[in-house]
């Protein structure tokens, strides 16, 4: 095994759940990129922090997901008896070809640029309703009252979840994020994961029944029909991927809107510029994705021995964590002050949506939701101020980076 390079004073270089890291991971990434760009953690995972290595690992066919073996190695052979791990093993996000190709192929049409462009008027309507509901109050929580409602409503509509079933999703606790973090789960966390998974399974089985009896123009109907159609996907795969779409489709977008609004209010010159020149918004969304990505990491497993990744040998079966948030601030790619928010920056190509065959299915949808949400907020509430831009409360998860709440007044 490789040596464990440590930071100043013997502190671990990569301790992603420490409060300091959660509050501001970027100085930690700087140290990783400079001192030990392919770092080995105490759990034996390799951590890639430079743009070039992260890009290569996500795109190179010598790397894959290998979810079942990877989980067994990390926990024990019994881990696949845990319902939440079984369910995740069927996610397209964790699958390798040919299963990945088959599962992704069943839903990809719903996410084409054209289909998503057609959703603009509906997205605008939902954003306007959220603002109408609070405008007379003079204050709101930008997360709960604003950022959260849009992606949840959109994904519910895409999945054909009837309106009178949705209240529970608006109120849900959003605590499933720990499942993605690169630090093993405790028995208690696995138990909670199983409970959440069971609740979701019970709900979605009811929805499948409803859509079998009463088909609609939605993704659930499409997948239920594919299941009935023979051997396109199993019932377990159907359930797991609907749960994935539901989760992937909202938490990440809520956080893009929340992190983007925080970044803007911490940089008043950029906020003023964007208000004066709304045509900059499309580029600004790319810059928000780069500057403080709502997904900080993805991972791959070496499917064969890799001789050299940033000077390290990666044996077959070992995991490489790809630090997207770090790659996005690599001065090798962004030489002009990467730690600065600049909504006019040119050639911004954030890795926040991953890469290779798993490149985010919802990328275009998320961009348009964020663009309409932030543009509308700046236009309709131009005097909005965030109550405490210095010390906002971050959620305790690392991979999904976002705020618990963001109170604001106008
Ligand atoms: C700002 C918002 C979002 C971010 C930052 C984000 C980020 C990501 C990342 C990093 C991956 C993994 C890529 C990899 O391993 O290479 C991914 C995959 C995925 N995302 Fe997103 N996502 C966002 C929004 C959405 C939305 C709105 C949806 C759906 C409605 C969605 C659905 C998915 C799915 C299904 C996958 C798995 C794709 C595959 O494995 O082929 N995401 N996303």
Coordinates of N, CA and C and ligand atoms in Angstrom, one line a residue, residues 58 65 92-95 100 104 107 111 155 158 244-245 248-250 252-253 256 289 293-295 297-300 324 351-363 365-367 369, ligand 1:
X58 N -12.8 9.5 -15.2 CA -14.2 9.4 -15.5 C -14.5 8.9 -16.9
X65 N -17.7 1.1 -12.4 CA -18.3 1.3 -11.1 C -18.1 0.1 -10.2
X92 N -28.7 3.0 -12.4 CA -27.8 3.1 -13.5 C -26.5 3.8 -13.1
X93 N -26.6 4.7 -12.1 CA -25.4 5.5 -11.7 C -24.3 4.5 -11.2
X94 N -24.7 3.4 -10.7 CA -23.7 2.4 -10.1 C -23.4 1.3 -11.1
X95 N -24.1 1.3 -12.2 CA -24.0 0.1 -13.1 C -22.9 0.3 -14.2
X100 N -25.8 -0.8 -17.7 CA -25.9 0.7 -17.7 C -26.5 1.1 -19.0
X104 N -30.0 3.2 -19.0 CA -30.0 4.6 -19.4 C -30.8 4.8 -20.7
X107 N -34.6 5.7 -20.5 CA -35.1 7.0 -20.0 C -34.5 8.2 -20.7
X111 N -34.9 13.4 -21.5 CA -34.0 14.4 -21.1 C -33.3 15.1 -22.2
X155 N -39.7 17.2 -10.9 CA -39.4 15.7 -11.0 C -40.7 14.9 -10.7
X158 N -42.5 14.9 -13.9 CA -41.9 14.0 -14.9 C -42.2 12.5 -14.6
X244 N -33.7 6.6 -7.8 CA -32.5 7.4 -8.2 C -33.0 8.7 -8.9
X245 N -33.9 8.5 -9.8 CA -34.3 9.8 -10.6 C -34.9 10.8 -9.7
X248 N -31.8 12.1 -7.5 CA -30.8 12.9 -8.3 C -31.4 14.1 -8.9
X249 N -32.8 14.1 -9.1 CA -33.4 15.2 -9.8 C -33.7 16.3 -8.9
X250 N -33.6 16.2 -7.6 CA -34.0 17.5 -6.8 C -32.9 18.0 -5.9
X252 N -29.7 17.9 -5.9 CA -28.6 18.6 -6.6 C -29.0 19.9 -7.1
X253 N -30.2 20.0 -7.6 CA -30.6 21.3 -8.2 C -30.9 22.3 -7.2
X256 N -27.7 23.7 -6.3 CA -27.1 24.6 -7.4 C -27.7 26.0 -7.2
X289 N -21.7 26.6 -11.2 CA -21.4 25.1 -11.2 C -19.9 24.9 -10.9
X293 N -19.7 23.6 -6.7 CA -20.6 22.6 -7.2 C -21.4 21.9 -6.2
X294 N -22.7 21.6 -6.6 CA -23.6 20.9 -5.6 C -23.2 19.5 -5.5
X295 N -22.5 18.9 -6.5 CA -21.9 17.6 -6.3 C -20.4 17.7 -6.3
X297 N -18.1 15.2 -5.7 CA -17.3 14.0 -6.0 C -18.1 12.9 -6.7
X298 N -17.4 12.2 -7.6 CA -17.9 10.9 -8.0 C -16.8 9.9 -7.9
X299 N -17.0 8.7 -8.2 CA -15.9 7.7 -8.1 C -15.9 6.6 -9.1
X300 N -14.8 6.0 -9.3 CA -14.7 4.8 -10.2 C -13.7 3.8 -9.6
X324 N -14.6 16.6 -8.0 CA -15.1 17.5 -9.0 C -14.9 18.9 -8.6
X351 N -16.7 20.3 -14.3 CA -16.9 18.9 -14.3 C -18.0 18.5 -13.3
X352 N -18.8 19.4 -12.9 CA -19.8 19.2 -11.9 C -20.9 18.1 -12.3
X353 N -21.1 17.9 -13.6 CA -22.0 16.9 -14.0 C -21.3 15.5 -14.3
X354 N -20.1 15.4 -13.9 CA -19.4 14.1 -14.1 C -18.9 14.0 -15.6
X355 N -18.7 12.8 -16.0 CA -18.2 12.6 -17.4 C -18.2 11.2 -17.8
X356 N -17.9 11.0 -19.1 CA -17.9 9.7 -19.7 C -19.4 9.1 -19.8
X357 N -19.5 7.8 -19.7 CA -20.9 7.3 -20.0 C -21.9 7.6 -18.9
X358 N -21.4 8.1 -17.7 CA -22.4 8.4 -16.6 C -22.7 9.9 -16.6
X359 N -22.2 10.6 -17.6 CA -22.5 12.1 -17.6 C -23.9 12.3 -17.2
X360 N -24.1 13.3 -16.3 CA -25.5 13.5 -15.7 C -26.6 13.6 -16.8
X361 N -27.6 12.8 -16.6 CA -28.7 12.8 -17.5 C -29.6 14.1 -17.4
X362 N -29.5 14.7 -16.2 CA -30.4 15.9 -16.0 C -29.7 17.2 -16.1
X363 N -28.5 17.2 -16.7 CA -27.6 18.4 -16.7 C -28.4 19.6 -17.3
X365 N -31.6 20.0 -17.9 CA -32.7 20.4 -17.0 C -32.3 21.2 -15.8
X366 N -31.3 20.8 -15.2 CA -30.8 21.5 -14.0 C -30.4 22.9 -14.3
X367 N -29.7 23.0 -15.5 CA -29.2 24.4 -15.9 C -30.4 25.3 -16.1
X369 N -33.5 25.0 -15.0 CA -34.2 25.4 -13.7 C -33.5 26.4 -13.0
Ligands
LIG1 C1 -27.0 20.8 -10.5 C2 -27.7 19.7 -10.6 C3 -27.0 18.4 -10.8 C4 -25.7 18.0 -10.7 C5 -24.6 18.8 -10.2 C6 -25.6 16.6 -11.0 C7 -24.5 15.9 -11.0 C8 -24.3 14.5 -11.4 C9 -23.1 13.8 -11.4 C10 -21.8 14.3 -10.9 C11 -23.4 12.5 -11.9 C12 -22.5 11.3 -11.9 C13 -21.6 11.4 -13.1 C14 -20.4 10.4 -13.1 O1 -20.3 9.5 -12.2 O2 -19.7 10.6 -14.0 C15 -24.8 12.5 -12.2 C16 -25.5 11.4 -12.7 C17 -26.8 11.4 -12.9 N1 -27.7 12.4 -12.7 FE1 -27.3 14.3 -12.2 N2 -26.9 16.2 -11.4 C18 -27.8 17.2 -11.3 C19 -29.1 17.2 -11.7 C20 -29.8 16.1 -12.1 C21 -31.2 16.1 -12.5 C22 -32.1 17.3 -12.5 C23 -31.5 14.8 -12.8 C24 -32.8 14.2 -13.3 C25 -33.9 14.7 -13.3 C26 -30.3 14.0 -12.7 C27 -30.2 12.7 -12.9 C28 -29.0 12.0 -13.0 C29 -28.9 10.5 -13.3 C30 -30.1 9.6 -13.7 C31 -27.5 10.2 -13.3 C32 -26.9 8.8 -13.6 C33 -26.5 8.8 -15.0 C34 -25.8 7.6 -15.4 O3 -25.2 6.8 -14.6 O4 -25.7 7.3 -16.6 N3 -29.3 14.8 -12.3 N4 -25.4 13.8 -11.9

